Short mmCIF file of C-alpha atoms in Angstrom, two decimals:
data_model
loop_
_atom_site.label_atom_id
_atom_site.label_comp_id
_atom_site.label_asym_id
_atom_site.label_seq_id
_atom_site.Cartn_x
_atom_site.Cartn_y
_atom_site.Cartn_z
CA UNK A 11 11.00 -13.14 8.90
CA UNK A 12 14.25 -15.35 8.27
CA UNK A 13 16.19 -14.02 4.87
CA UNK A 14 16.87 -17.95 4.32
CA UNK A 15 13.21 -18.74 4.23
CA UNK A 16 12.94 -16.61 0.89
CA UNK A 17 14.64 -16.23 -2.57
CA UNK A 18 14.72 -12.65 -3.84
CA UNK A 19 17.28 -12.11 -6.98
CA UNK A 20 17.51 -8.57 -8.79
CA UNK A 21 15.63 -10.25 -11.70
CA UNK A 22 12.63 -9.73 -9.24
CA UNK A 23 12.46 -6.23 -10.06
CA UNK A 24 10.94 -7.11 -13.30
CA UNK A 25 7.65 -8.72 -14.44
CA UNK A 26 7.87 -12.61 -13.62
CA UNK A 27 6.08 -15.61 -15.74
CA UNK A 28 2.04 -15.57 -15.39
CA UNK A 29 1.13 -18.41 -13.42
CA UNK A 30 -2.46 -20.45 -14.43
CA UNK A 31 -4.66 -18.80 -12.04
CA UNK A 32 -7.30 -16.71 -13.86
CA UNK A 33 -6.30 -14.48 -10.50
CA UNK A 34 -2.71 -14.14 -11.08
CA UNK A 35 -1.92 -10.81 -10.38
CA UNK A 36 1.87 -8.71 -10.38
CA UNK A 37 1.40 -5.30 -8.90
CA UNK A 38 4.26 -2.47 -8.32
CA UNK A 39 3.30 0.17 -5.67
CA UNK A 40 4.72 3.14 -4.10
CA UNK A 41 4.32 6.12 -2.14
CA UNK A 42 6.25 9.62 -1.41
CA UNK A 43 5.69 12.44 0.41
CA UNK A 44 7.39 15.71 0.63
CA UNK A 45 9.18 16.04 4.38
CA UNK A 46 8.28 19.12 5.03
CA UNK A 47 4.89 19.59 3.86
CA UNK A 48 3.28 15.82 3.79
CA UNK A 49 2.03 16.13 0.22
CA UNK A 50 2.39 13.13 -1.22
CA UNK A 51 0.06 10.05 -2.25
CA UNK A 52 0.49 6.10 -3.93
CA UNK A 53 0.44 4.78 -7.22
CA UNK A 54 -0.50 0.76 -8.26
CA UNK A 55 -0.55 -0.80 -10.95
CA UNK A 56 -1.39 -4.19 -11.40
CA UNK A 57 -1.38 -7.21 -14.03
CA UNK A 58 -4.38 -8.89 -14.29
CA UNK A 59 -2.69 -10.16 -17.67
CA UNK A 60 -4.50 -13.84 -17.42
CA UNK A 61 -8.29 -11.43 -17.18
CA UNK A 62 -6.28 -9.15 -19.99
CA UNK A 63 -6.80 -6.21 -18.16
CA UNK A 64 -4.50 -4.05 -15.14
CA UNK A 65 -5.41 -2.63 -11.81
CA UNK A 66 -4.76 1.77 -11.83
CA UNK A 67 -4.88 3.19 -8.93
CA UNK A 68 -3.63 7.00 -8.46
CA UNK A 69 -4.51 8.76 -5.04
CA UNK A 70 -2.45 12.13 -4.25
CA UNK A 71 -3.58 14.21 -1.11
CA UNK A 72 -3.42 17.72 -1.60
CA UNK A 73 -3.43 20.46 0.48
CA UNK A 74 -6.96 21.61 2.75
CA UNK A 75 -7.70 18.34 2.29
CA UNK A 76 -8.14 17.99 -1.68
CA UNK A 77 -7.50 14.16 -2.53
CA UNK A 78 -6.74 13.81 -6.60
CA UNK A 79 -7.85 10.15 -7.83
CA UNK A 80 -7.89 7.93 -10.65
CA UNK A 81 -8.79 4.48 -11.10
CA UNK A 82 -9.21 2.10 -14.21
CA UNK A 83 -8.72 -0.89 -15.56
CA UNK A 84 -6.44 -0.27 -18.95
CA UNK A 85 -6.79 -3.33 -21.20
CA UNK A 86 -2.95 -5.19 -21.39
CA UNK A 87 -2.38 -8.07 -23.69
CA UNK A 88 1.09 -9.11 -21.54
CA UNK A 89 3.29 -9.32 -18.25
CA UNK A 90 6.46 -7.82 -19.88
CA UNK A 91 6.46 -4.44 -18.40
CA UNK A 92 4.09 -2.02 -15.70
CA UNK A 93 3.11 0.46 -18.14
CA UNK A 94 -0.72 1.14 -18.79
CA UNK A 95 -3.54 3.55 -18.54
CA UNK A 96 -0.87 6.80 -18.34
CA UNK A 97 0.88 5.09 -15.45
CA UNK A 98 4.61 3.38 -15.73
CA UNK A 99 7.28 1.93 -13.74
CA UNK A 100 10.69 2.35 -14.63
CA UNK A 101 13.57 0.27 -13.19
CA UNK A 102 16.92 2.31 -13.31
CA UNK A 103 19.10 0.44 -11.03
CA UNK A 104 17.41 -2.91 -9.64
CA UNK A 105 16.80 -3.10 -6.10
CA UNK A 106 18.58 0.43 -5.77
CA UNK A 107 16.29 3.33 -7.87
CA UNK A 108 12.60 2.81 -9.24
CA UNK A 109 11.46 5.82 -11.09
CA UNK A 110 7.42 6.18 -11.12
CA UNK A 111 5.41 8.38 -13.87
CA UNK A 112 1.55 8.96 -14.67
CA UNK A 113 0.37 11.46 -17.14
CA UNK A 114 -3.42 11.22 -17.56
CA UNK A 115 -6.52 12.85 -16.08
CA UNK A 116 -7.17 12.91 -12.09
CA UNK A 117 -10.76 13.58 -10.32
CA UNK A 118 -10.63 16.19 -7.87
CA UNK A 119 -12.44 15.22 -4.50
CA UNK A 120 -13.23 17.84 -2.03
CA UNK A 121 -15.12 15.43 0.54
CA UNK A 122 -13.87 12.19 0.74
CA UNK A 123 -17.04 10.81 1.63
CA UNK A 124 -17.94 11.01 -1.92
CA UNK A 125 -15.27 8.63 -2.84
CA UNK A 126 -17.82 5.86 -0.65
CA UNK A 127 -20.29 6.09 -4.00
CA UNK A 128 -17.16 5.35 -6.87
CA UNK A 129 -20.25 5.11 -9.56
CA UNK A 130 -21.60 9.24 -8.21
CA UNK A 131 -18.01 10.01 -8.32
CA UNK A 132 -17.08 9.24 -11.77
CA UNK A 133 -20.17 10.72 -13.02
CA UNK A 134 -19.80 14.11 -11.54
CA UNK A 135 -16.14 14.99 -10.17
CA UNK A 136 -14.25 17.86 -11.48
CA UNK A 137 -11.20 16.20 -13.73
CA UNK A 138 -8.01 18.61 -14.09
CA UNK A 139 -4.93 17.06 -16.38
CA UNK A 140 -1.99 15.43 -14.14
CA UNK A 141 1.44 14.41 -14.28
CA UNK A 142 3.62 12.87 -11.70
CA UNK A 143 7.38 11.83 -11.82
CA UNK A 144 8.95 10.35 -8.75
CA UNK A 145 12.34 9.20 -8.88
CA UNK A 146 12.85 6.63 -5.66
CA UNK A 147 16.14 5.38 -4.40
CA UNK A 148 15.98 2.95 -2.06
CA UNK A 149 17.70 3.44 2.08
CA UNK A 150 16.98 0.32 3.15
CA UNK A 151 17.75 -3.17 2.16
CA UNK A 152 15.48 -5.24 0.31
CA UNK A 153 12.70 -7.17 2.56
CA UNK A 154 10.96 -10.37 1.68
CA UNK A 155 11.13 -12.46 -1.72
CA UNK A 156 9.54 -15.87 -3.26
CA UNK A 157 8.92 -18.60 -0.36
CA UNK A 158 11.57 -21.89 -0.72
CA UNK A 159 8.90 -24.13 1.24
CA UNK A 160 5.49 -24.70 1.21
CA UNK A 161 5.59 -23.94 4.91
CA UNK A 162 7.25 -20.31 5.02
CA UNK A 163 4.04 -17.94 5.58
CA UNK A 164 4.02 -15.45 3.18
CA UNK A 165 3.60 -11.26 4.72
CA UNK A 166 -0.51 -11.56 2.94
CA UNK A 167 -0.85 -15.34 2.37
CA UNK A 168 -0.57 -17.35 -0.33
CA UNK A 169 -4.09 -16.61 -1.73
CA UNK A 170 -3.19 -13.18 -1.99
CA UNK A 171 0.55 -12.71 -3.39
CA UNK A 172 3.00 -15.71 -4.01
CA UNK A 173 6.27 -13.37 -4.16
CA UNK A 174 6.65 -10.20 -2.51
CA UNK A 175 9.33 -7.95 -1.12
CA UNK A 176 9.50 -4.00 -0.18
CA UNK A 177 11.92 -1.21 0.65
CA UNK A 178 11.80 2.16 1.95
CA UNK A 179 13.17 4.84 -0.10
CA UNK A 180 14.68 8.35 -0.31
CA UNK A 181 11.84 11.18 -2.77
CA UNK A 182 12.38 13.41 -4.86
CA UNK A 183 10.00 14.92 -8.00
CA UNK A 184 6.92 16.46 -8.64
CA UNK A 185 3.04 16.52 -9.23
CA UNK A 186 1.28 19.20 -11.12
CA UNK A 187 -1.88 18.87 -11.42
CA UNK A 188 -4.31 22.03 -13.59
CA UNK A 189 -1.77 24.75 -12.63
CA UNK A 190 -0.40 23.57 -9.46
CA UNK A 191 3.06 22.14 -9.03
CA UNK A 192 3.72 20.41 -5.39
CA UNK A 193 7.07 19.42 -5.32
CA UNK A 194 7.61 16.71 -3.68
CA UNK A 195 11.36 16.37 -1.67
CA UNK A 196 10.95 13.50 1.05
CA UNK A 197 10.91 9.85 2.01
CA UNK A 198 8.48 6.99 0.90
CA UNK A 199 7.86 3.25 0.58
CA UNK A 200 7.65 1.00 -2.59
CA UNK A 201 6.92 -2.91 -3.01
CA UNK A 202 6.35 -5.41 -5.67
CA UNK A 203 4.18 -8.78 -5.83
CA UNK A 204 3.32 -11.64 -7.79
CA UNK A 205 1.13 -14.53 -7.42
CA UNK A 206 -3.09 -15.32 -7.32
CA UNK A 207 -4.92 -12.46 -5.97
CA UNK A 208 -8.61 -11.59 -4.43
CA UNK A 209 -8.71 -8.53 -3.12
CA UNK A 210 -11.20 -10.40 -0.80
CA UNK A 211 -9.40 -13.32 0.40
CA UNK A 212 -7.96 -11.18 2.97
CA UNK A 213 -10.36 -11.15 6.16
CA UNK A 214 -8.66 -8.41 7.80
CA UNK A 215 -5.60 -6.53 8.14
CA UNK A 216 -3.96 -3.60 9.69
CA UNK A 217 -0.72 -1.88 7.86
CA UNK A 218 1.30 1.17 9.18
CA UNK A 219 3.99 2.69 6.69
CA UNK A 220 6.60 5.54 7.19
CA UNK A 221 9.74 6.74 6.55
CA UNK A 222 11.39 9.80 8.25
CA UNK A 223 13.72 12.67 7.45
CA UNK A 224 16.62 11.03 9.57
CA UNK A 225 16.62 7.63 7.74
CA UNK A 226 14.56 5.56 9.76
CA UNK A 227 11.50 3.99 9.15
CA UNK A 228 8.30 1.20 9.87
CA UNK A 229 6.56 -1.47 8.24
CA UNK A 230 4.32 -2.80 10.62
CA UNK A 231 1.31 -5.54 9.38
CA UNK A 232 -0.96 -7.50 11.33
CA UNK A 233 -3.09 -9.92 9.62
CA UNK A 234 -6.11 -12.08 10.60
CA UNK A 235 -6.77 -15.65 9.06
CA UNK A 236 -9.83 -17.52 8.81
CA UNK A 237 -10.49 -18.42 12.47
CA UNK A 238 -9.85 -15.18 13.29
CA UNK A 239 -6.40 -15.47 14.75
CA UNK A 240 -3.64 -12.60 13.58
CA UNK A 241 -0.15 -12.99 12.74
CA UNK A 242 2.25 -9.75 13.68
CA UNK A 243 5.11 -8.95 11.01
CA UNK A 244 7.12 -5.86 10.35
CA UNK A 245 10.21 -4.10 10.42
CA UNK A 246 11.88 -0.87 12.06
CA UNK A 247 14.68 0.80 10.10
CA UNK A 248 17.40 2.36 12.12
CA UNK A 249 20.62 2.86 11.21
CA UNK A 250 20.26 1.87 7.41
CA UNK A 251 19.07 -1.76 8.47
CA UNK A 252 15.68 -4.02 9.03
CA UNK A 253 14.95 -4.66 12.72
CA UNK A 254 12.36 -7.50 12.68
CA UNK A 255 9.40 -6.73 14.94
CA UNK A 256 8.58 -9.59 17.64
CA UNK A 257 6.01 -7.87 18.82
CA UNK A 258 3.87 -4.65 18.71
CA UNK A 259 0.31 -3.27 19.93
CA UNK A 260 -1.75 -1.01 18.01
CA UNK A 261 -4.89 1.11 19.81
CA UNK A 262 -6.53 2.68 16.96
CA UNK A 263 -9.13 5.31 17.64
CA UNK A 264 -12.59 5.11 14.97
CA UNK A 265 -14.26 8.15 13.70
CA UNK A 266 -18.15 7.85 13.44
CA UNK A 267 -17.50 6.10 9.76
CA UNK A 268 -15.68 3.25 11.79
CA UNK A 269 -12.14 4.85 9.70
CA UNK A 270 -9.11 4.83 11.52
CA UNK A 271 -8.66 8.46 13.07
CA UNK A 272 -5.45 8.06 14.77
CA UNK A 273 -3.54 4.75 16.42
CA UNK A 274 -0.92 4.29 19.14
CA UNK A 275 1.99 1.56 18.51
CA UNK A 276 4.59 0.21 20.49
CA UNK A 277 6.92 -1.90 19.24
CA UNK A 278 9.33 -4.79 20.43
CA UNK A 279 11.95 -6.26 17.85
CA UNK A 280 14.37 -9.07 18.01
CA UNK A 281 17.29 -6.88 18.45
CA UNK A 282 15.85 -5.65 21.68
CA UNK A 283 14.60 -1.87 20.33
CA UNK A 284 11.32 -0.56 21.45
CA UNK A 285 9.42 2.00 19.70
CA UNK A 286 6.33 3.87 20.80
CA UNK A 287 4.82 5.72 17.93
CA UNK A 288 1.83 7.80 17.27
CA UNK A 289 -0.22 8.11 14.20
CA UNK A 290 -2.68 10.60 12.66
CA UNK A 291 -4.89 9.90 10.01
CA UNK A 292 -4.55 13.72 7.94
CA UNK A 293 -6.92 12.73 5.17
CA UNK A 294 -8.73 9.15 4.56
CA UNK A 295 -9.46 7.57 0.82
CA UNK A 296 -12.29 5.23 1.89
CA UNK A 297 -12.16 2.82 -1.02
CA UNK A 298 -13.57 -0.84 -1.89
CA UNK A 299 -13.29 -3.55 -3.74
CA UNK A 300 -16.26 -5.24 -4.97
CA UNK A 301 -16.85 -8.82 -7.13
CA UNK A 302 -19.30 -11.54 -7.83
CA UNK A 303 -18.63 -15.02 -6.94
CA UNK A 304 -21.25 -17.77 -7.24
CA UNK A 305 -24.04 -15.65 -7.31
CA UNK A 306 -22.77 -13.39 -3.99
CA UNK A 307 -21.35 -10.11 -4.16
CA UNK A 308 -18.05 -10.04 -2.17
CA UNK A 309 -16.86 -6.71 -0.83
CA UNK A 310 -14.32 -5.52 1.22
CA UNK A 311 -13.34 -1.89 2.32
CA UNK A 312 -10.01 -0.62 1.57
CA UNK A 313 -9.23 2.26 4.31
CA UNK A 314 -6.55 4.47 3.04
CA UNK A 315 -5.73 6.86 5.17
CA UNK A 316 -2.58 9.92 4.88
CA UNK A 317 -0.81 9.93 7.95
CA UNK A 318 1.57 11.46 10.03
CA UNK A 319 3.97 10.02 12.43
CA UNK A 320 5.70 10.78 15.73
CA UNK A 321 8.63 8.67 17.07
CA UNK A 322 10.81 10.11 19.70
CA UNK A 323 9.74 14.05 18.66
CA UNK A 324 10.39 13.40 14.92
CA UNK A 325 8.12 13.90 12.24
CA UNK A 326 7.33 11.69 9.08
CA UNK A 327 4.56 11.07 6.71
CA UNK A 328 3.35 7.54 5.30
CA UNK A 329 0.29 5.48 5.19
CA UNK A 330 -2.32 4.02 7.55
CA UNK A 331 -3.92 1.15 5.64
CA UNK A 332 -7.15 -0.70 6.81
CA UNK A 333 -8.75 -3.80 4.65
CA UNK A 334 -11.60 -5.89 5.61
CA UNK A 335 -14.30 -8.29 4.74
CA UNK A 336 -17.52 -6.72 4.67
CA UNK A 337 -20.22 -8.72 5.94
CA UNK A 338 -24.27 -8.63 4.24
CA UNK A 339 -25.21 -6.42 7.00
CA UNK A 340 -22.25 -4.31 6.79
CA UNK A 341 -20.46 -5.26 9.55
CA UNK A 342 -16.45 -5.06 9.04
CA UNK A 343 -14.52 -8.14 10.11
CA UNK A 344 -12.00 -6.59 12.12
CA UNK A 345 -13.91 -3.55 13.53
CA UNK A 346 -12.93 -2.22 16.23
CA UNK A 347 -9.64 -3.94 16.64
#
């Protein structure tokens, strides 16, 4: 990615004009987890303000494999701030500290194979009272922005976010959740978009995101188009700066749901570093989206998966993320690559 290809101004950090699309869409989303332990999880919210509604998602992994979730659709009546259905954003510092908070009811999931039937779930999972409060201050620089030409790809396309730019960041806070407290003292990610959205315009895709206890960190994103050709993006932080990647390969090895179970990635980037990392998937949120479009039901399965890291004997936590199309006879688009 060239800097000079996109326009990113502190006044980003905040929500941006709706555009006409009945899509348009302006999501904040982060993620933190605790160094030393790996508890952590994400929180989204997105504007659906032209459909007067948002996106929440809430997914926290707990310890022996407990994964606390929420997910709604709070009615909004504006874009002028992320702040619905128990879960706000907070911008202290723009581009420098984001503070995240969520007070409201979580389901408790003790196999996350149940989270494949979202209708079974909501009618019978245990609910405990929650609160989270993350303060994240940024370690990196700021990454991405608003395209200046029509022909600057954008990291997702343009049918999926117009505007979008990401950081990683320095953890510290909490989650209780009943009478637990995990305190959470670590390293995460964070990023912010605006722009039409489908969930399903995105055939497939393959993201890798971590941040370790000595500063450094990886974005890494490979995304397929229409004809089935992929595009590789990403970054390596080292040294408090973005290292664009020029190349990488990822090996991913599939449990018997066709989830990522672990993955293998080296890395190439224009400054000449290489990178060989291995991933394990701790705990996997296999979500969806679903919708109805001329009479079809689209769908697409949204693989979320806990993860932790190795690079050069050092430890980190982060997320393994896995979207694709999936097909009338449930084929997945990008399956097994």
């Amino acid at each position: 990615m060239n800097p000079a290809d996109f326009r990113l101004d502190p006044a980003d950090e905040y929500p941006h004009p709706a555009g006409p699309e009945p899509n348009f869409n302006e999501s904040v989303y982060v993620n933190a987890f605790d160094d030393g332990t790996g508890i952590g999880g994400w929180m989204r919210l997105g504007n659906r303000v032209n459909e007067g509604r948002a996106e929440l998602s809430v997914c926290l992994y707990l310890p022996d494999g407990r994964i606390a979730v929420q997910f709604a659709r709070p009615r909004i009546a504006g874009n002028d701030a992320f702040d619905a259905g128990g879960l706000r954003f907070d911008v202290v510092e723009p581009m420098r500290r984001l503070d995240a908070h969520y007070a409201g009811e979580v389901m408790i999931v003790t196999d996350p194979d149940d989270l494949r039937e979202p209708q079974r779930l909501f009618a019978s999972a245990p609910r405990l009272p929650c609160t989270v409060e993350w303060q994240l201050e940024t370690i990196s620089p700021q990454h991405g922005g608003e395209p200046v030409r029509d022909d600057v790809p954008t990291m997702y396309g343009r049918d999926f976010s117009l505007g979008h730019f990401n950081q990683h960041t320095r953890a510290t806070g909490h989650i209780t959740i009943g009478g637990e407290r995990f305190a959470i003292s670590g390293h995460g990610w964070r990023d912010h978009s605006w722009g039409p959205r489908w969930w399903t315009n995105i055939v497939w895709y393959r993201l890798f995101l971590a941040a370790f206890p000595d500063g450094r960190g990886l974005m890494i994103h490979r995304i397929a188009d229409e004809s089935g050709r992929t595009r590789r993006s990403g970054v390596l932080l080292v040294d408090g700066a973005y290292h664009e990647i020029t190349d990488f390969d990822a090996i991913t090895e599939w449990d018997a749901n066709r989830d990522p179970a672990a993955a293998r990635i080296v890395v190439r980037t224009e400054t000449g570093l290489t990178a060989d990392i291995r991933v394990e998937v701790l705990s996997m949120a296999p979500l969806r989206n679903r919708r109805e479009e001329g009479g079809r039901t689209l769908l697409s399965r949204i693989a979320e998966g806990h993860s932790r890291f190795t690079w050069d004997g050092v430890t980190g936590y982060g997320m393994t993320e896995y979207i694709e199309r999936v097909a009338e006879d449930g084929s997945l688009a990008g399956y097994p690559l």
